[in-house]
XYZ file of C-alpha atoms in Angstrom:
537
model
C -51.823 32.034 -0.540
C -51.670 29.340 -3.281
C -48.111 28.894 -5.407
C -48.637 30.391 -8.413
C -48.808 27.896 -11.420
C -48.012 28.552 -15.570
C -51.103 28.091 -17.083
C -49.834 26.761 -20.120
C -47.727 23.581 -17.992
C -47.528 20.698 -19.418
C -48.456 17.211 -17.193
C -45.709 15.495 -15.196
C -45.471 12.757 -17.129
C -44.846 14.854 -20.202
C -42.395 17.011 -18.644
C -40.696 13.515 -16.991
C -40.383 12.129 -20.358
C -38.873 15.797 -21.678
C -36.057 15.810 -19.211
C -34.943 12.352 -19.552
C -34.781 12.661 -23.073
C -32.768 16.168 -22.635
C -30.253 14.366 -20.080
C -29.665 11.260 -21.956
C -28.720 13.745 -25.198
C -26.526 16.102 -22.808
C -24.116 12.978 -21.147
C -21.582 12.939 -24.405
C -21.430 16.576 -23.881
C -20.688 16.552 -20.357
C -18.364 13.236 -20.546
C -15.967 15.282 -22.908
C -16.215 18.268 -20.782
C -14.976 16.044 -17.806
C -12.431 14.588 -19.568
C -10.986 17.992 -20.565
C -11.289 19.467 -16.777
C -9.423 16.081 -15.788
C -6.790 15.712 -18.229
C -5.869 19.345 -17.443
C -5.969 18.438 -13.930
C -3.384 15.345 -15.186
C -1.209 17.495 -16.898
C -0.639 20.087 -14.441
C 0.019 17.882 -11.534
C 2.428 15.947 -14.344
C 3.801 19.039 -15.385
C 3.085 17.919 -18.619
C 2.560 20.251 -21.378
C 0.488 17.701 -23.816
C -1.161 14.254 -23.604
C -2.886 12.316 -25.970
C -2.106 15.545 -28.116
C -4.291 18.182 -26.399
C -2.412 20.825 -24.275
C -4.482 22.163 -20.382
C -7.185 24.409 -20.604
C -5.805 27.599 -19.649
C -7.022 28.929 -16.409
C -10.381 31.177 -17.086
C -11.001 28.417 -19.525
C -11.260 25.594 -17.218
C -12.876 27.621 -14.706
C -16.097 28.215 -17.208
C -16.200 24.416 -18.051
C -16.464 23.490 -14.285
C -19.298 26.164 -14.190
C -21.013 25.128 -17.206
C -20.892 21.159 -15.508
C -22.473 22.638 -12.415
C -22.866 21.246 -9.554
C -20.363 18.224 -8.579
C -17.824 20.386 -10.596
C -18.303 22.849 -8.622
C -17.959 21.928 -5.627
C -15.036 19.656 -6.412
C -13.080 22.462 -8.259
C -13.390 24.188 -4.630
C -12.316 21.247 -2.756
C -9.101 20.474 -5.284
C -8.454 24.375 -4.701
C -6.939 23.254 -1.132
C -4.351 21.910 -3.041
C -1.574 24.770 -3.353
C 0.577 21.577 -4.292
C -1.021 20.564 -7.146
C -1.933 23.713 -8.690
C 0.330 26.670 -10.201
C -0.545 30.183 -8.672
C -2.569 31.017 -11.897
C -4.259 28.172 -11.498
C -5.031 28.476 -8.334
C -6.512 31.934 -8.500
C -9.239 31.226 -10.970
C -10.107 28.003 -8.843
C -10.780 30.339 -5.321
C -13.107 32.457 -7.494
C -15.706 29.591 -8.063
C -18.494 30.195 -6.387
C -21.636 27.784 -5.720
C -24.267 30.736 -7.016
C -25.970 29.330 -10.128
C -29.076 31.053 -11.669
C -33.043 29.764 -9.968
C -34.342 27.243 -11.540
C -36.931 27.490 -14.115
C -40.683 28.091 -12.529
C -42.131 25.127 -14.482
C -39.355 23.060 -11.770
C -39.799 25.128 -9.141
C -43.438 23.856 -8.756
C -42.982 20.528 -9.453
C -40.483 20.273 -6.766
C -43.267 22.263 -4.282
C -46.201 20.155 -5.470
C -43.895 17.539 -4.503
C -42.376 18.672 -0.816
C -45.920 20.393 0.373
C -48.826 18.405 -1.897
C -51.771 20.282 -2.032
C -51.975 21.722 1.362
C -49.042 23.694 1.539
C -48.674 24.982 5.255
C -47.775 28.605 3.719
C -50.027 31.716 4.029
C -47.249 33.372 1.904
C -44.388 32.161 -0.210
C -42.026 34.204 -2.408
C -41.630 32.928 -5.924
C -38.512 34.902 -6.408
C -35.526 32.695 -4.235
C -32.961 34.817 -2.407
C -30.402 32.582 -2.474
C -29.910 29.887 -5.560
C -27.338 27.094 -5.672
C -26.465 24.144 -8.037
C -28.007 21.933 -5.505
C -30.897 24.030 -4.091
C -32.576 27.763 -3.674
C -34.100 29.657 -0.846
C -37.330 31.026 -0.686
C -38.624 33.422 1.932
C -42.569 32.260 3.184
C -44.920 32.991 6.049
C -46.392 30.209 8.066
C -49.453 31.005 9.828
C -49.003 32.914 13.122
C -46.897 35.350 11.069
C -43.486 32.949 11.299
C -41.501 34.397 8.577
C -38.940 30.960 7.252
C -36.798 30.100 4.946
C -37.461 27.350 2.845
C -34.757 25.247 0.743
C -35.852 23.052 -2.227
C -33.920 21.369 -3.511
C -33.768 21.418 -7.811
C -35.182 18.982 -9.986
C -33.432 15.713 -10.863
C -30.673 16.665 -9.193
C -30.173 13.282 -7.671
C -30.218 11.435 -10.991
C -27.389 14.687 -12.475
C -25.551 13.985 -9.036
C -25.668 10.359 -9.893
C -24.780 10.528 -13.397
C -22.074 13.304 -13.151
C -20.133 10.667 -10.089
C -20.276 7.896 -12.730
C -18.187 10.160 -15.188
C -16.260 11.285 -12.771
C -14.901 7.562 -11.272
C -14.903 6.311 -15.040
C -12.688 8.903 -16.165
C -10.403 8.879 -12.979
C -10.217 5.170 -13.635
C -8.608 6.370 -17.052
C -6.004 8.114 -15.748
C -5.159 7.334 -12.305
C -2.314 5.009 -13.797
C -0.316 7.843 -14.736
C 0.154 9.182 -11.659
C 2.763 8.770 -9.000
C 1.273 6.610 -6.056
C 1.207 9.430 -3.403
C -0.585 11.608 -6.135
C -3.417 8.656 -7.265
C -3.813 8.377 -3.714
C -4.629 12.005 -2.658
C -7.160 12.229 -5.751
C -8.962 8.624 -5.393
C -9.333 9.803 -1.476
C -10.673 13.565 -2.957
C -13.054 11.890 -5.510
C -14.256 9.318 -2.967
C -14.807 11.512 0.089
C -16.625 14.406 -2.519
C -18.797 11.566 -3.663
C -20.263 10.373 -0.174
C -20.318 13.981 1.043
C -22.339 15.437 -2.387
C -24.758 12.392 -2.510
C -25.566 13.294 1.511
C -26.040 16.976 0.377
C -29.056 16.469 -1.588
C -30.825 14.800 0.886
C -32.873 17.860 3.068
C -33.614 15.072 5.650
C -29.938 14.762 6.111
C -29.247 18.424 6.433
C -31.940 19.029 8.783
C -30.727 16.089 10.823
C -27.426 17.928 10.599
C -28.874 21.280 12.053
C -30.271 19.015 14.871
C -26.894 17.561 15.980
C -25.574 21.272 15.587
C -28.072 22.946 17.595
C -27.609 20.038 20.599
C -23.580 20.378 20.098
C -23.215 23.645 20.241
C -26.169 25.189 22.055
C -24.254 26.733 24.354
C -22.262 28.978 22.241
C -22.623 32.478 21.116
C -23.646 31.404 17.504
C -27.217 31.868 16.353
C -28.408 28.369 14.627
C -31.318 28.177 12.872
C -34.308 26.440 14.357
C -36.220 23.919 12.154
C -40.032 22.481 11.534
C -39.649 19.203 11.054
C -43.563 18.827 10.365
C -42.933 21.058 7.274
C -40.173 19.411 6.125
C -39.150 16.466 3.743
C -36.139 15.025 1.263
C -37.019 17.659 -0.817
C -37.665 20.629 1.249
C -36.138 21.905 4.478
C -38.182 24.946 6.360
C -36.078 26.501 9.148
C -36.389 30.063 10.564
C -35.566 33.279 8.444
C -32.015 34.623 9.549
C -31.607 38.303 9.444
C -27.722 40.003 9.275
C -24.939 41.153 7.286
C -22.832 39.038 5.048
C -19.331 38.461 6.857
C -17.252 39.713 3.826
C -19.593 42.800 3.786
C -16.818 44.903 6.124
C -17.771 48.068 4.817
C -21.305 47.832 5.933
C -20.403 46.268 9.266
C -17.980 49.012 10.216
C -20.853 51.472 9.598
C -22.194 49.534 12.343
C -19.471 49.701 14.835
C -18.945 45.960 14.273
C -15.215 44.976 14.050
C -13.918 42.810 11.770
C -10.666 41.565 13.999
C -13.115 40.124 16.416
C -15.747 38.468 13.987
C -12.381 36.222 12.576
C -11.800 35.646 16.816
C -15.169 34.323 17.043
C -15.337 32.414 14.553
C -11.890 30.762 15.017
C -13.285 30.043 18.309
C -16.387 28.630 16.950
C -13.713 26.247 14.262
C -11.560 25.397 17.675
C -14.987 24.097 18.897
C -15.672 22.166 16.604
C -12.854 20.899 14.998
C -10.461 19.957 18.060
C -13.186 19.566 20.820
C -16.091 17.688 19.068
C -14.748 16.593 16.120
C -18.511 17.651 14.516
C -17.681 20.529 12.060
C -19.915 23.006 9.292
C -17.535 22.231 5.661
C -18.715 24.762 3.718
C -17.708 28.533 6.197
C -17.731 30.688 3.240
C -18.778 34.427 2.788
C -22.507 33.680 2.186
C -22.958 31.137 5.112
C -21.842 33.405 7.574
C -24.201 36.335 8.776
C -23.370 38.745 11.101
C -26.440 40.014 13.492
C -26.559 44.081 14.741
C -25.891 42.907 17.743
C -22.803 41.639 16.769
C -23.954 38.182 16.800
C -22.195 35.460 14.336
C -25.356 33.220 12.316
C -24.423 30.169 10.565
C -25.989 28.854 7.665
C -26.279 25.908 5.403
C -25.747 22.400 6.695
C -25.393 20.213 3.753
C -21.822 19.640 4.208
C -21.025 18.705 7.814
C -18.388 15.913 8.693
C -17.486 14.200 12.135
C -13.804 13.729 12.404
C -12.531 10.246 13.180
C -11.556 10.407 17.186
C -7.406 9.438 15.771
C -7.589 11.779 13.222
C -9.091 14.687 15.853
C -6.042 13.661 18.389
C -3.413 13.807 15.418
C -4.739 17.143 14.961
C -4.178 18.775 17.994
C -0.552 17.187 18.471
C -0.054 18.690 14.578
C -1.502 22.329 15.965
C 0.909 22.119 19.251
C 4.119 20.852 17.545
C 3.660 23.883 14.730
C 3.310 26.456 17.415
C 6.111 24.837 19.700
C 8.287 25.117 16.540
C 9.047 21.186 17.533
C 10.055 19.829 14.095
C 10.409 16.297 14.904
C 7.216 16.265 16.483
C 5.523 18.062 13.859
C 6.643 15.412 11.242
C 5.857 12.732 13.221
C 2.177 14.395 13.447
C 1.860 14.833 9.839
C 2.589 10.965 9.301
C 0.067 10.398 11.830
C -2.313 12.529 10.595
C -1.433 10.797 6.797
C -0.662 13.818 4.590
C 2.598 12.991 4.423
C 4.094 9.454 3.571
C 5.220 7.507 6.337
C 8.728 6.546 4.016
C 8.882 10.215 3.532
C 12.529 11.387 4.410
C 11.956 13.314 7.693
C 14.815 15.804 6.662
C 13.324 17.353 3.859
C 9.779 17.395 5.815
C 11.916 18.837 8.830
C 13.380 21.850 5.923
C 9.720 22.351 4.262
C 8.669 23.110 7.469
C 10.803 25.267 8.792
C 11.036 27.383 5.742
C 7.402 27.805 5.707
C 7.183 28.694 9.051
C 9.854 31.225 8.713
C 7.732 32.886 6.235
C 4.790 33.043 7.479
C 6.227 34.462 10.844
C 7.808 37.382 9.503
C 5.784 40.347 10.426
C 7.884 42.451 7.742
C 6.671 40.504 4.879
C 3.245 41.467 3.386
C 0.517 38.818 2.599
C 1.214 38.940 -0.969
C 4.851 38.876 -0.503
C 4.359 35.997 2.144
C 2.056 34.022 -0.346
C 5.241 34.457 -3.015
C 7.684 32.995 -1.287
C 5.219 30.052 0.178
C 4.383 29.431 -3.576
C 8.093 28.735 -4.475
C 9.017 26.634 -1.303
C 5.771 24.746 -3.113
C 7.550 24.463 -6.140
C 10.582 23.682 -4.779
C 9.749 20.682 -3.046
C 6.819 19.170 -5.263
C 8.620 16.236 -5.431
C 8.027 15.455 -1.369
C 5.419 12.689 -1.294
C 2.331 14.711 0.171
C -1.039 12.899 0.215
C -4.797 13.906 1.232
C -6.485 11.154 3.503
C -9.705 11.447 3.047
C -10.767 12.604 6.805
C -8.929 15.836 6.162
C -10.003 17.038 2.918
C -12.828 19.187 4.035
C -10.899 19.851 7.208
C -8.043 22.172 4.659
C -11.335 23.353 2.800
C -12.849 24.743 6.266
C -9.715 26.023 7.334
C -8.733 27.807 3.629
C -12.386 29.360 3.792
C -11.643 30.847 7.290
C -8.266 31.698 6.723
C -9.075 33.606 2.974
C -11.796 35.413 5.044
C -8.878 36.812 7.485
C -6.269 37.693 4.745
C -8.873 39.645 2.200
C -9.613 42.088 4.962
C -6.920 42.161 7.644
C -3.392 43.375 6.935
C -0.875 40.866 6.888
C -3.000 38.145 8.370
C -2.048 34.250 7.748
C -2.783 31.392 9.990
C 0.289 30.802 11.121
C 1.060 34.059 13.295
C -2.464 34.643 13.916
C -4.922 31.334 13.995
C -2.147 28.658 15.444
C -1.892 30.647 19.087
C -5.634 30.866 19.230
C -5.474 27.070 18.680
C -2.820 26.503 21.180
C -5.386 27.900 24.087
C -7.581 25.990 23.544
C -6.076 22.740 23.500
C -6.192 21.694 26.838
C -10.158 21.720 26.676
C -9.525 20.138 23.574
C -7.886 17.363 25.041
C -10.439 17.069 27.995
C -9.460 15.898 31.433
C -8.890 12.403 30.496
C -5.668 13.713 28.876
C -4.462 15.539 32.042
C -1.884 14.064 34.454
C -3.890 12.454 37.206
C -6.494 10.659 35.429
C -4.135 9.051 32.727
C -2.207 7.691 35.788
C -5.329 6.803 37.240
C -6.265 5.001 34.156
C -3.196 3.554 33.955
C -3.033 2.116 37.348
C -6.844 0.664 36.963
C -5.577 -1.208 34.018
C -2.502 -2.805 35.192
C -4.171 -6.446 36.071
C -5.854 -6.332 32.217
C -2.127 -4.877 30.714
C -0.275 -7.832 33.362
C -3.078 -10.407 31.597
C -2.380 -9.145 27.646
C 1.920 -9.767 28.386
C 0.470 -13.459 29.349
C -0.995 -13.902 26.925
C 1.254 -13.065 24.127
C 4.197 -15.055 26.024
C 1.832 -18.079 25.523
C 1.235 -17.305 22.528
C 5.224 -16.833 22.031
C 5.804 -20.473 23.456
C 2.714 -22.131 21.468
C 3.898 -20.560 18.122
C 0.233 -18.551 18.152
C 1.584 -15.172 18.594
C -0.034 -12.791 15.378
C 1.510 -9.262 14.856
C -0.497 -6.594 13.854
C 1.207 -3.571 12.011
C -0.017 -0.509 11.943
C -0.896 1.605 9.079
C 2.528 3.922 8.708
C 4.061 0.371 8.996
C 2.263 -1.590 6.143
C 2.516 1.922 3.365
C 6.331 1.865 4.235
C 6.364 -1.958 3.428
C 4.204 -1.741 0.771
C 6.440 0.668 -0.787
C 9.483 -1.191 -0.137
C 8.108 -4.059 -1.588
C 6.399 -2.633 -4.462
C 10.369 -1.187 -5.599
C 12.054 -4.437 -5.166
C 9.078 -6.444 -7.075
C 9.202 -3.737 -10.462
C 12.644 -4.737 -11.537
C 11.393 -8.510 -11.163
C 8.081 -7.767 -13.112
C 9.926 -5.685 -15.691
C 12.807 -9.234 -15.798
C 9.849 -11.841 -16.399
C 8.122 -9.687 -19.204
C 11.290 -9.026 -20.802
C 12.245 -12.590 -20.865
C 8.363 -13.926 -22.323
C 8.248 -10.951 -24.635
C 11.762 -13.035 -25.656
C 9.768 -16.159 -25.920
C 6.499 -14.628 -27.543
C 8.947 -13.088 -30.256
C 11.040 -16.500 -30.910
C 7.865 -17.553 -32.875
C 7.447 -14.493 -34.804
C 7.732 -14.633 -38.943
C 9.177 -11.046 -39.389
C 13.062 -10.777 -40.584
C 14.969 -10.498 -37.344
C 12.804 -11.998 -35.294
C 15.596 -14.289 -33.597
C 17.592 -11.946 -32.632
C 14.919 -9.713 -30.892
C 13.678 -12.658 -29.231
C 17.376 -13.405 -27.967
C 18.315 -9.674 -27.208
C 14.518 -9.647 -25.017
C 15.423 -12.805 -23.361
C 18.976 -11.842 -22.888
C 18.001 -8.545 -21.161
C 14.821 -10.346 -19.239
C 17.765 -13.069 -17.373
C 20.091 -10.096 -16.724
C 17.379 -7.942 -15.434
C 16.520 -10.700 -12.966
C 19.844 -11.556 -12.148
C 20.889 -8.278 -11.465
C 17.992 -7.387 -9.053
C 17.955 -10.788 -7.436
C 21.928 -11.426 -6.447
């Protein structure tokens, strides 16, 4: 059965023409709509209550312009909502609420963007105009390929490469505006959030990336007892992915899966089990676990869905991980700092006492099985405030990891009493960490390993004594290392920068014409000599 067409449509060309002309006049609109969402964003994380005269957008306020922006503002208002640090609580609960469900896009698009995946000869006997499921980047369709195969097809919207493209350019040009008034650790955290949203977004239009995704997924994790989709990869295309139809319950549906004798406690095992997977074991993890990408089958059976957003975890960054997961459940402080540092969200100058006290306090909340989950998410929120001053940061290789594990975790506490990752996810983790290390971790082989490499380790001390004697030998520092010395430096050079422009805003002045010009200049220069010799004796 043919797509149905408008009869009144105006050509391609015509309707090409029409949208650039309707983008170009919408990019003032949207540039001051940024700005606001970001210079709230600047003034909370500031604690600020005004710059440049304008006070935040309160919280249901900002949460309709990130909606109205679509879809990058989306999905980075639910990325920057991992960040319980940045955020007050009010904040923070209009943030969780935004949800990537926009309205289908107009028919006139919808079959320009089938003309364009499927031509002429569109492999369907049956397709469903009406989608049942719409996005900001895409919507599903139900259709029928011949053979009665019933599939879900995703097309991706129109233009939405060019809005993804524009929308990134505002983004990093307004950023660029005020990253300077942040604190280091703070510019840091967002330039990493921006950066790793952009490549992950520009990958998630792309429906030949997502179906290579699904591949990878299906091969990984085969073996597990998680229903994948299967693709056709003859019907597919950049701008279409056809996979198999999924039938089952929505996760967050409890009601209806109770009805069913399904329960709830063991869905969250499963999929924990799934996360431990693929998080610690393969380092090849799904981003985006929420509600509606997570089916449950009659049988019981978990079904995931969507793979736009998949990331593969750096191997150092996977390791770091699992010593971060043993240390918290061990309750070993020093080796729990020592794996945040590793694992780069905290500083490596940070002072390891007040890490060591953060810690412990929130781990003394969230153990307490008298406290409620709204009692324990009090107390967490004002150890937060307390201690906003610790220099936290957000590498980039872990900012979808929190996102994952806040979607799983919110999943556990809306529907299980007194449920928190801490008493409840961490010892699941702990299992399964030996697999997670594999048996080139274990005892025997690392001796083994060890032993094999002695004449290589015997050539390397050699070598660097030659290098010793020959005046050769070159250091390499690792990265803790250089930010501490960075940091260092970068406090004993700002006295010394702030000295010299003193002492030539002194000489700039000396040949001023306005009536105490002299002794500015003198007072400047004065200040300037004493500045340097202060920092500098």
């Amino acid at each position: 059965m043919e797509h149905p067409r408008s009869p009144d449509r105006p050509p391609p060309r015509t309707r090409t023409v029409r949208a650039h002309l309707l983008s170009a006049l919408r990019i003032p609109w949207r540039t001051w709509k940024a700005f606001r969402i970001l210079h709230t964003v600047f003034l909370i994380v500031r604690g600020k209550e005004r710059f440049l005269l304008l006070r935040p957008l309160p919280p249901a306020v900002l949460k309709n312009a990130i909606l109205d922006l679509g879809v990058c503002f989306i999905k980075l208002a639910q990325v920057l909502a991992t960040r319980a640090d940045f955020f007050s609580r009010e904040y923070l609960v209009e943030l969780r609420t935004i949800h990537d469900e926009v309205a289908p896009m107009p028919v006139t698009d919808l079959e320009t963007m089938y003309e364009r995946a499927f031509g002429n000869d569109a492999p369907f006997i049956w397709f469903e105009q009406r989608p049942i499921a719409s996005a900001s980047i895409g919507q599903v369709h139900a259709a029928l390929l011949p053979g009665d195969v019933k599939v879900a097809v995703k097309i991706r919207r129109l233009h939405i490469e060019r809005r993804v493209r524009v929308d990134l350019r505002i983004l990093h040009g307004l950023l660029f505006v005020f990253t300077p008034f942040f604190s280091r650790y703070t510019r840091n955290s967002l330039e990493a959030i921006i950066t790793e949203f952009s490549s992950m977004i520009v990958r998630e239009v792309d429906m030949n990336l997502e179906r290579e995704n699904l591949r990878i997924f299906r091969e990984t994790y085969g073996h597990m007892d998680v229903r994948l989709p299967e693709f056709h990869a003859e019907h597919s295309s950049a701008d279409a992915l056809v996979m198999s139809f999924e039938h089952g319950t929505r996760i967050d549906a409890v009601e209806t899966l109770q009805a069913r004798g399904i329960d709830f406690g063991q869905l969250m095992h499963k999929v924990i089990e799934f996360y431990t997977e693929q998080m610690l074991v393969k380092g090849f993890f799904h981003c985006d676990p929420h509600p509606g990408n997570l089916l449950v089958r009659d049988d019981g059976q978990l079904v995931l869905l969507d793979y736009g957003m998949v990331k593969r975890l750096p191997e150092k960054t996977r390791i770091a991980m699992i010593e971060y997961a043993k240390a918290a459940h061990d309750r070993d402080y020093d080796v729990y700092v020592a794996a945040c540092k590793r694992l780069g969200v905290v500083a490596a100058s940070a002072p390891e006492d007040e890490i060591r006290e953060f810690a412990e306090r929130m781990f003394a909340i969230f153990s307490n099985e008298n406290l409620t989950a709204s009692s324990m998410q009090a107390l967490a929120f004002d150890v937060l405030d307390s201690m906003r001053d610790l220099p936290f940061k957000l590498p980039q290789e872990v900012i979808y990891v929190l996102r994952a594990s806040a979607l799983i975790e919110g999943l556990g506490t809306n529907f299980l009493d007194n449920y928190n990752g801490v008493k409840d996810i961490l010892p699941q983790l702990v299992r399964n960490l030996d697999r997670a290390m594999g048996e080139d971790f274990r005892l025997f082989p690392v001796l083994k390993r060890e032993v094999t490499s002695l004449p290589l380790t015997l050539r390397r001390v050699k070598t660097i004594v030659t290098d010793l004697s020959d005046g050769a030998l070159r250091v390499r520092l690792n990265e803790e290392t250089l930010e501490a010395g960075e940091e260092r430096l970068a406090r004993m050079l700002r006295p010394v920068v702030a000295g010299v422009a003193l002492i030539l805003a002194g000489i700039f002045l000396q040949g001023a014409s306005f009536p105490g010009h002299a002794a500015l200049a003198w007072i400047c220069f004065g200040a300037g000599v004493l500045r340097l010799a202060f920092c500098l004796r």
